[in-house]
Short mmCIF file of C-alpha atoms in Angstrom, two decimals:
data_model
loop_
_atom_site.label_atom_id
_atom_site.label_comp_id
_atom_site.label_asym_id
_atom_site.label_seq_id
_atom_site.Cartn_x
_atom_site.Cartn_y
_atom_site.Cartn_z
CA UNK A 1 -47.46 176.72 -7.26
CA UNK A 2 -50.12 173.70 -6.90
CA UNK A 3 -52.28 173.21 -4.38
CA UNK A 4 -51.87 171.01 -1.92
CA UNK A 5 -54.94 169.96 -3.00
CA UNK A 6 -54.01 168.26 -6.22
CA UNK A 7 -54.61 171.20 -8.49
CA UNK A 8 -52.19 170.41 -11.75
CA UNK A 9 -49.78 172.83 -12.92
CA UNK A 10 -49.81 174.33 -16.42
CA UNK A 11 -52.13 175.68 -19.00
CA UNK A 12 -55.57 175.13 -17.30
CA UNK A 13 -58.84 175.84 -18.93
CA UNK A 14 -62.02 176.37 -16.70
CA UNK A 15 -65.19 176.69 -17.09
CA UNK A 16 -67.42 179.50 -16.11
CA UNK A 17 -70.20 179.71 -14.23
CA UNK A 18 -72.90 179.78 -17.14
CA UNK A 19 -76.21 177.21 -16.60
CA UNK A 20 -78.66 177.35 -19.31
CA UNK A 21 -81.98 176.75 -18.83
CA UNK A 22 -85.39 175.87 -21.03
CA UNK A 23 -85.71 174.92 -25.04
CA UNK A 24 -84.93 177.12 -27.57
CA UNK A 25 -86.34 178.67 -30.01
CA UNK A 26 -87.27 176.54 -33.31
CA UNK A 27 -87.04 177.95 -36.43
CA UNK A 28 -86.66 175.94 -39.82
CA UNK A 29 -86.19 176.81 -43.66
CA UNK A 30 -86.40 175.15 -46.84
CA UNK A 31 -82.55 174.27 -47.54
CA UNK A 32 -82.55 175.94 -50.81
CA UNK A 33 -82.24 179.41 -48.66
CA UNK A 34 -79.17 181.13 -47.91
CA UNK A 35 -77.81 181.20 -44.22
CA UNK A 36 -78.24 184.69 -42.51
CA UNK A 37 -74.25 184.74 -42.20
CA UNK A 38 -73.22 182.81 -45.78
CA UNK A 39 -70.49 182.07 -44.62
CA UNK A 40 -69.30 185.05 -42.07
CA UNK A 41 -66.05 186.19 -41.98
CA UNK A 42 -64.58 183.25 -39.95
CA UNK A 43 -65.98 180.94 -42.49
CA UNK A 44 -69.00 179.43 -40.51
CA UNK A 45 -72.52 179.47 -42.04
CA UNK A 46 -75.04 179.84 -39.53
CA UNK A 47 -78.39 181.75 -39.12
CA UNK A 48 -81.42 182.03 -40.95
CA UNK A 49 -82.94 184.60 -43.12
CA UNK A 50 -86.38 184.58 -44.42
CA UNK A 51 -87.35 185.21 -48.29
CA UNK A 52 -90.47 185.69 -50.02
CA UNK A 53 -89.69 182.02 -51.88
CA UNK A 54 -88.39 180.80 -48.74
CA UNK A 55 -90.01 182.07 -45.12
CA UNK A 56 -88.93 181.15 -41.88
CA UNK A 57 -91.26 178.93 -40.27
CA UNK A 58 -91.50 179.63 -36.50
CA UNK A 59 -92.25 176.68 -33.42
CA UNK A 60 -94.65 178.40 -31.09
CA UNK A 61 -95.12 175.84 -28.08
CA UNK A 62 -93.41 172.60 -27.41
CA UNK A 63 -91.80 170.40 -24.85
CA UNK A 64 -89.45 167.45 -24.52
CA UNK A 65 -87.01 169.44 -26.59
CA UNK A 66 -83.41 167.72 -27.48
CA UNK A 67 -80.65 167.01 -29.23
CA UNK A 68 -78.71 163.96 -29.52
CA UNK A 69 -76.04 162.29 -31.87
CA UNK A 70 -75.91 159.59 -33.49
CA UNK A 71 -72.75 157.73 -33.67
CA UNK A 72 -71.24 154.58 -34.35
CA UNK A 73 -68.66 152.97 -32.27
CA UNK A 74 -66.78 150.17 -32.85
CA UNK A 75 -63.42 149.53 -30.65
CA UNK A 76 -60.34 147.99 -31.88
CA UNK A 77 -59.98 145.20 -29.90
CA UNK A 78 -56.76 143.36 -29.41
CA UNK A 79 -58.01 139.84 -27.74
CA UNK A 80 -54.48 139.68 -25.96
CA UNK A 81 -54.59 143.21 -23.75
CA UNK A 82 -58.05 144.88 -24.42
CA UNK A 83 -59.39 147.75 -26.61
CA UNK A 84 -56.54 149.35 -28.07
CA UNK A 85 -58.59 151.86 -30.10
CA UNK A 86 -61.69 152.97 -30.83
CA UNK A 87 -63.41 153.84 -34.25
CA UNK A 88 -65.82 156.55 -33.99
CA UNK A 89 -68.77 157.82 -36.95
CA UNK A 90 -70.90 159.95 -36.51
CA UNK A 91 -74.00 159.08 -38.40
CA UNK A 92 -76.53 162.35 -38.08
CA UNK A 93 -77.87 164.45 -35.33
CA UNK A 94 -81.33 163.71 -33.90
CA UNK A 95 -83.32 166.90 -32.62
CA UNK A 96 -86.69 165.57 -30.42
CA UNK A 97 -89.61 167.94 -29.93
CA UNK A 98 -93.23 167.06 -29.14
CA UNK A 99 -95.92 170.42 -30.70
CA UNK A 100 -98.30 171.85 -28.96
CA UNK A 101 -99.45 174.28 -31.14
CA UNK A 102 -100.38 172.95 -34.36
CA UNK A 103 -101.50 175.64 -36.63
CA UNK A 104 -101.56 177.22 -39.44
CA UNK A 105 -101.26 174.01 -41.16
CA UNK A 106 -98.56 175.75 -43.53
CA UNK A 107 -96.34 175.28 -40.28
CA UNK A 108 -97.34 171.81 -39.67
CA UNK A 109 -97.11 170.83 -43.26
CA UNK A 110 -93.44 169.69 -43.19
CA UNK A 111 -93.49 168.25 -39.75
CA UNK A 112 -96.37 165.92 -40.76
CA UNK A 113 -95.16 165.27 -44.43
CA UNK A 114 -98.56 166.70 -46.15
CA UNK A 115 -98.82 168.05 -48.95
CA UNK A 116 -98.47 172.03 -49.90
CA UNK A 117 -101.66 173.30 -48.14
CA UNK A 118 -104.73 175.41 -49.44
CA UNK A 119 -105.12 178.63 -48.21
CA UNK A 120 -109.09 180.16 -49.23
CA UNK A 121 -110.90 182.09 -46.37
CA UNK A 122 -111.86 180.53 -44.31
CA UNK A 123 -110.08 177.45 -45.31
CA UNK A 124 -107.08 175.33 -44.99
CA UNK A 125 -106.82 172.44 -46.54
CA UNK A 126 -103.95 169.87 -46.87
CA UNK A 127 -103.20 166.30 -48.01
CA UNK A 128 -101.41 163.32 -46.09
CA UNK A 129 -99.88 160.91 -49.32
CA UNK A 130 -96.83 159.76 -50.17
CA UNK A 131 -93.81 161.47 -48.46
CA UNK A 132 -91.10 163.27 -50.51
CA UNK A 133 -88.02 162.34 -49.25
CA UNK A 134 -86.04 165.05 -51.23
CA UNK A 135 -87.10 168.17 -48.73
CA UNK A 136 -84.28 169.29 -46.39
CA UNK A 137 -84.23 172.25 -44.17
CA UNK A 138 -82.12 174.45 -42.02
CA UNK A 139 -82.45 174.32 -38.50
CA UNK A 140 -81.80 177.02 -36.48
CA UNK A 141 -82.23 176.72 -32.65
CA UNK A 142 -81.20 180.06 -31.07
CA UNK A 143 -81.06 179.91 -27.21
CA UNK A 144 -81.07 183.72 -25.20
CA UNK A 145 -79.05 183.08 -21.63
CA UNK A 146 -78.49 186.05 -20.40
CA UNK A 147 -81.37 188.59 -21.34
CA UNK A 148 -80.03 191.55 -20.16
CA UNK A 149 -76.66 190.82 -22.01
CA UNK A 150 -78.08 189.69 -24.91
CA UNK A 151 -75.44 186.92 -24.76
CA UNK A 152 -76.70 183.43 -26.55
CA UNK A 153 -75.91 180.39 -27.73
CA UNK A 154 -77.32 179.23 -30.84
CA UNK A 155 -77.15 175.71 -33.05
CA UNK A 156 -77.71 175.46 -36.99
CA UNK A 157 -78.55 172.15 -38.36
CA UNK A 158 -77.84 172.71 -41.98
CA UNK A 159 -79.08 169.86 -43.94
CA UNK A 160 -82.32 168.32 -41.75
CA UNK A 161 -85.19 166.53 -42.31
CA UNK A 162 -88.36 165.13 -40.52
CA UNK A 163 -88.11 161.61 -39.98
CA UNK A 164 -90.04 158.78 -37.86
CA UNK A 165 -93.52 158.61 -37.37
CA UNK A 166 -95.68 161.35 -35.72
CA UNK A 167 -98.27 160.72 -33.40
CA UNK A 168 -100.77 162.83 -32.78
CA UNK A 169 -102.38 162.55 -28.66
CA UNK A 170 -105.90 163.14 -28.50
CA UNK A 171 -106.87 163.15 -24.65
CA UNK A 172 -109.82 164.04 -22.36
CA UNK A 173 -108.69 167.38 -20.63
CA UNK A 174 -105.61 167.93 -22.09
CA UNK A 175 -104.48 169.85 -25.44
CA UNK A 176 -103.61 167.87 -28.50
CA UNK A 177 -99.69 167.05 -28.75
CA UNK A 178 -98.29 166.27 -31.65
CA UNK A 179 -95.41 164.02 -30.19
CA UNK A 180 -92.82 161.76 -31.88
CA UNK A 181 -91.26 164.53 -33.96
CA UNK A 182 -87.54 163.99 -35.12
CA UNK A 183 -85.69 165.50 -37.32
CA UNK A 184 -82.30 164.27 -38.25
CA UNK A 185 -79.17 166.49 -39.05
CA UNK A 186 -77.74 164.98 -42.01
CA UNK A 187 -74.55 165.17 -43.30
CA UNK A 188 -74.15 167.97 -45.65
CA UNK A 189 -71.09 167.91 -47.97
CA UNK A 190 -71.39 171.38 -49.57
CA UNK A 191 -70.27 172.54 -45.71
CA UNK A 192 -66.40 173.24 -44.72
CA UNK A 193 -64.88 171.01 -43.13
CA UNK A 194 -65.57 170.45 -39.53
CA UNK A 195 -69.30 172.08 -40.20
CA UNK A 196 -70.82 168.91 -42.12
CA UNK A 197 -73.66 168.67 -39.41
CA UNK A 198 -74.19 171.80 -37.53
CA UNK A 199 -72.46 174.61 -36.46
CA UNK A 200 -72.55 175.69 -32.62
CA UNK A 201 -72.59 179.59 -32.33
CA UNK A 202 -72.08 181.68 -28.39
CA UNK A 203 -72.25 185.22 -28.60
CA UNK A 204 -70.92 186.70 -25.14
CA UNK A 205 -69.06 189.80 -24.76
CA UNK A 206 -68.60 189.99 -20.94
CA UNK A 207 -66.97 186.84 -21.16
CA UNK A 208 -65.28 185.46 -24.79
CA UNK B 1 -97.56 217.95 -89.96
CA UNK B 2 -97.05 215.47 -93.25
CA UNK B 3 -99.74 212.85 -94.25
CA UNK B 4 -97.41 210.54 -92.56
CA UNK B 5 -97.69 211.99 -89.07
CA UNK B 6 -101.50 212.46 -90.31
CA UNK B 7 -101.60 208.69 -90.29
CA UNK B 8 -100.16 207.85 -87.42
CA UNK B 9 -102.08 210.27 -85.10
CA UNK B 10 -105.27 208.60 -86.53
CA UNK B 11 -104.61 205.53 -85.65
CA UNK B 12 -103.20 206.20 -82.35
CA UNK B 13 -106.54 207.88 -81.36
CA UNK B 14 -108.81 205.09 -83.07
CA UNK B 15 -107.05 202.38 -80.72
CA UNK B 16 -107.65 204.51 -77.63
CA UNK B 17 -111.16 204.96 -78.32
CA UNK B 18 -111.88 201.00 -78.97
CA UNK B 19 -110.34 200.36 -75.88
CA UNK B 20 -112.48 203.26 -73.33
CA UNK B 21 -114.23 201.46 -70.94
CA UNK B 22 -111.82 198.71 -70.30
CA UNK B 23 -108.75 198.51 -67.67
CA UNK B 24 -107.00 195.45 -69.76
CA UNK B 25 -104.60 196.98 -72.31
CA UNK B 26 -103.95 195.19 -75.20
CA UNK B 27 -101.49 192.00 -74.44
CA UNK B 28 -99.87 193.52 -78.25
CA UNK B 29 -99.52 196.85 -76.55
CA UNK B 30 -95.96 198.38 -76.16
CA UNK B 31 -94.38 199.77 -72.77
CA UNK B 32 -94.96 202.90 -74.36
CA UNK B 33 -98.58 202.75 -74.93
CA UNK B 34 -98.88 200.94 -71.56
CA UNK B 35 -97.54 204.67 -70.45
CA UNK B 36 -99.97 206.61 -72.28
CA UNK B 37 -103.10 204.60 -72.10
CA UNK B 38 -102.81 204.83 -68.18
CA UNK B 39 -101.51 208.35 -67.77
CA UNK B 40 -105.20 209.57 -68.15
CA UNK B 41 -104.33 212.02 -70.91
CA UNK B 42 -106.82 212.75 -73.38
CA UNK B 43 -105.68 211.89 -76.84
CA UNK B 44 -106.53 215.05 -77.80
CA UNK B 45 -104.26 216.72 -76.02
CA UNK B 46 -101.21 214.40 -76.48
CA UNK B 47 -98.36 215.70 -78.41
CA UNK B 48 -98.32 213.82 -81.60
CA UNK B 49 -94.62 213.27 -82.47
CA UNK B 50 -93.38 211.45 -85.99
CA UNK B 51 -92.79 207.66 -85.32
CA UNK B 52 -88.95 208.00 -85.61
CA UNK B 53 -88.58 211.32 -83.37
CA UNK B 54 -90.38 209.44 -80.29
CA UNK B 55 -88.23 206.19 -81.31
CA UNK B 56 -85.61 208.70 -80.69
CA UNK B 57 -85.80 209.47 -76.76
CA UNK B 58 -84.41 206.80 -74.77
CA UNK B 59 -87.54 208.31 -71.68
CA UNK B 60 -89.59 206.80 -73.65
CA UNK B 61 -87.88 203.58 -75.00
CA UNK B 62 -87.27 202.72 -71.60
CA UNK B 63 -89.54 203.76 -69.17
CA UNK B 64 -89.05 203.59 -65.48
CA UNK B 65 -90.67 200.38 -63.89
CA UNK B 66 -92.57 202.04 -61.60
CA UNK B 67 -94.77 203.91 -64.22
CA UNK B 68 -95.36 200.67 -65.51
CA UNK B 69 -96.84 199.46 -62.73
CA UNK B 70 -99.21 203.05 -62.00
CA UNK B 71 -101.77 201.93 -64.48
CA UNK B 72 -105.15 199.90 -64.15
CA UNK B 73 -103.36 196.87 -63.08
CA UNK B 74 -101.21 196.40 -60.00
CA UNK B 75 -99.19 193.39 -59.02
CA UNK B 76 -99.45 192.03 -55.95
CA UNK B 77 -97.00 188.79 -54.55
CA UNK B 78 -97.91 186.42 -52.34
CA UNK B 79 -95.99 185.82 -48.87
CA UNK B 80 -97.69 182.51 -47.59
CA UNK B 81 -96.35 179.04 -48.05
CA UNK B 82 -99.15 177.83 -49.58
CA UNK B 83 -101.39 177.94 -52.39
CA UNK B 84 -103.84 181.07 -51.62
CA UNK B 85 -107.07 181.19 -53.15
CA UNK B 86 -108.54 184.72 -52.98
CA UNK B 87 -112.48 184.58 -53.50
CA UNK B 88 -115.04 187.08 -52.33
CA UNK B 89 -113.23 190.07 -53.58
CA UNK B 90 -115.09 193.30 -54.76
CA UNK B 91 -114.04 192.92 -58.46
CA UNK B 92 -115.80 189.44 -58.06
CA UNK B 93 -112.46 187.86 -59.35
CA UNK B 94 -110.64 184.86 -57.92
CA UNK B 95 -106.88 184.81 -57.81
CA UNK B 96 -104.62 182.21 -57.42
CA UNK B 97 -101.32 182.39 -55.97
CA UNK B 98 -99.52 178.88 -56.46
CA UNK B 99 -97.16 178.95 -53.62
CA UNK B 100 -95.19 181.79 -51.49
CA UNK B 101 -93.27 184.64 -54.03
CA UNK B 102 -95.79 184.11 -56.85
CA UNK B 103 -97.18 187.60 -58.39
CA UNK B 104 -100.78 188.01 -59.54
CA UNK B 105 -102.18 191.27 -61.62
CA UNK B 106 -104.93 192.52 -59.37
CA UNK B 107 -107.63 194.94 -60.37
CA UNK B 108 -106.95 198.25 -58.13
CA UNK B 109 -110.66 197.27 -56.48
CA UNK B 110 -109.18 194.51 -55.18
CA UNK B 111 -105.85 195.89 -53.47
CA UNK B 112 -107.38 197.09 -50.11
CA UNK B 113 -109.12 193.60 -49.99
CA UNK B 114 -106.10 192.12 -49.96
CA UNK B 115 -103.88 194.09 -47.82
CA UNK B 116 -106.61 194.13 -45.09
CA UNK B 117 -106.20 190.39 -44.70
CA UNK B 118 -102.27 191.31 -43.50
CA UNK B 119 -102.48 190.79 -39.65
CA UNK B 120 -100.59 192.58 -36.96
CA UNK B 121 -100.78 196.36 -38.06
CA UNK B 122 -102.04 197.20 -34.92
CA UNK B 123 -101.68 195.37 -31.04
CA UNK B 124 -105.29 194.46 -30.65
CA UNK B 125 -105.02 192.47 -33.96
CA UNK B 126 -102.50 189.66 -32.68
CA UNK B 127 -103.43 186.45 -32.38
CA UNK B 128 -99.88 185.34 -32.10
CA UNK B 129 -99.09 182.04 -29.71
CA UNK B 130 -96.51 181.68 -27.03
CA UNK B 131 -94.71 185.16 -27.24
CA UNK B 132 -95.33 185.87 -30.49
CA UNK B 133 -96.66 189.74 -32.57
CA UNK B 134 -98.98 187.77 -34.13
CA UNK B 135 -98.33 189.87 -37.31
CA UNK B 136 -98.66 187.78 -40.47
CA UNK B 137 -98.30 189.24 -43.68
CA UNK B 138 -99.71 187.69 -46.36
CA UNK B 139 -99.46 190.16 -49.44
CA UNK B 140 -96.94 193.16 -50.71
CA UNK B 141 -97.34 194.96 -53.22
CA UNK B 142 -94.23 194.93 -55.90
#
């Protein structure tokens, strides 16, 4: 029976008490790579797994973390009454970070755009020239909200790449920040239906 | 023994002798002399068997990869994402590994070299950032 408080009757779906706090983890692979689960048994590709041709590069420390869409929206609008409709697109996803920690340079190297570094003791060496625009990556941003559970909720970006320009802070008393990292989710065809941009994983056995 | 195994125990033993003193075997060289050069087995004492007879046993026709790989020579593949330049090592070589999963021949003098610059065997050698092992491999050998 409903409240007297206005409760509505029927099929009512809650939500539970879960608050998530802090950035993920980053991860990223070259898109070449297989997903971890390729697809898994529900048909959703998601995860990462690192190969001698293609490692799993690993954020250390960053801030300003997020994730935002991108979307067109146009409404249908009838002059007479108002907007009738509305016509939605999504265009990609945009994931924000500013870097902290900025080496090796092999981790850096795709963020920045450089070129494939030099590794000779005790050197690293790497070129900034004209940016290939054909490297994609996975992105795989795994958040743990429960520790003791193990439960988590993690987000794959399958076909990414680093966009905009970088800036690099250089400040008296303060570390150097790489800031003005995006990368973009792109749409990626080769992905059922429904998983074209990313594919939102929660792992939870006290309460799914 | 005919004057046609004759012949071909001769000739065996000639090539074996030209080559003492180097690790490199011949880039003409078979799998199966691969085997027997490295196995440190005098030729000498080496069973001589007609050409056709040792043809004959598919152990050695087709020898197990992992013999291959027990001689002078070992193969080592890169892990790193980068183009590694080795220099400095006790063979005095310089290898080159183009980017990560490439393989380079190594002399054995050089293995130890290179496995010492993997990071994180023990706690005390992490240097990782934020949480992390620190561990970093940069070589296996294959």
């Amino acid at each position: 029976m409903a409240l007297v408080t206005g409760t509505p009757e029927g099929n009512i779906v809650s939500q539970d008490e879960i608050y998530i706090e802090g950035a993920p983890y980053v991860y990223f692979q070259d898109d070449d790579a297989d997903y971890l689960h390729n697809p898994d048994g529900d048909d959703y590709y998601w995860g990462l797994s690192g190969t001698t041709l293609h490692p799993v590069y690993s954020l250390a420390c960053y801030e300003d973390v997020a994730l935002a869409d991108d979307v067109t929206v146009n409404s249908v609008r009838c002059d007479k009454i108002g907007d009738k409709a509305v016509i939605q697109k999504r265009n990609h996803l945009v994931f924000t970070l500013a870097l902290s920690s900025l080496f090796p340079l092999t981790t850096t190297s795709p963020i920045i755009r450089g070129s494939t570094p030099t590794s000779s003791t005790p050197w690293e060496k790497m070129g900034l020239g004209t940016i290939n625009n054909n490297l994609y990556y996975h992105v795989y941003l795994p958040k743990v909200y429960d520790e003791e559970a193990a439960d988590y909720v993690s987000i794959t970006i399958h076909r990414a790449q680093f966009v905009d320009a970088w800036t690099i802070a250089m400040v008296a008393g303060d570390k150097w920040m790489l800031g003005g990292i995006a990368i973009w989710g792109l749409i990626d065809d080769n992905m059922p239906s429904g998983q074209e941009y990313a594919t939102i994983i929660r792992y939870d056995p006290s309460a799914i | 023994m005919n004057d046609e195994e004759k012949d071909v125990t001769e000739i065996e033993e000639e090539d074996i002798e030209k080559e003492e003193g180097t690790h490199m075997p011949k880039k003409s060289s078979t799998p199966l002399e691969i085997i027997k050069k490295s196995s440190g087995v005098s030729a000498k004492k080496r069973e001589v068997k007609p050409v056709d007879e040792a043809e004959a046993e598919p152990a050695e026709v087709a020898p197990p990869a992992s013999m291959l790989m027990a001689g002078d020579r070992i193969r080592v593949q890169s892990l790193w994402p980068a183009r590694l330049v080795v220099r400095g090592t006790p063979s005095g070589k310089t290898y080159v590994w183009a980017n990560s999963g490439a393989i380079e021949t190594v002399n054995p003098a050089d293995v130890g070299f290179l496995m010492s610059k993997n990071r994180g065997e023990s706690p005390s050698d992490g240097r990782g950032c934020c949480g992390g092992d620190g561990t970093r491999i940069y070589f296996q050998l294959i």
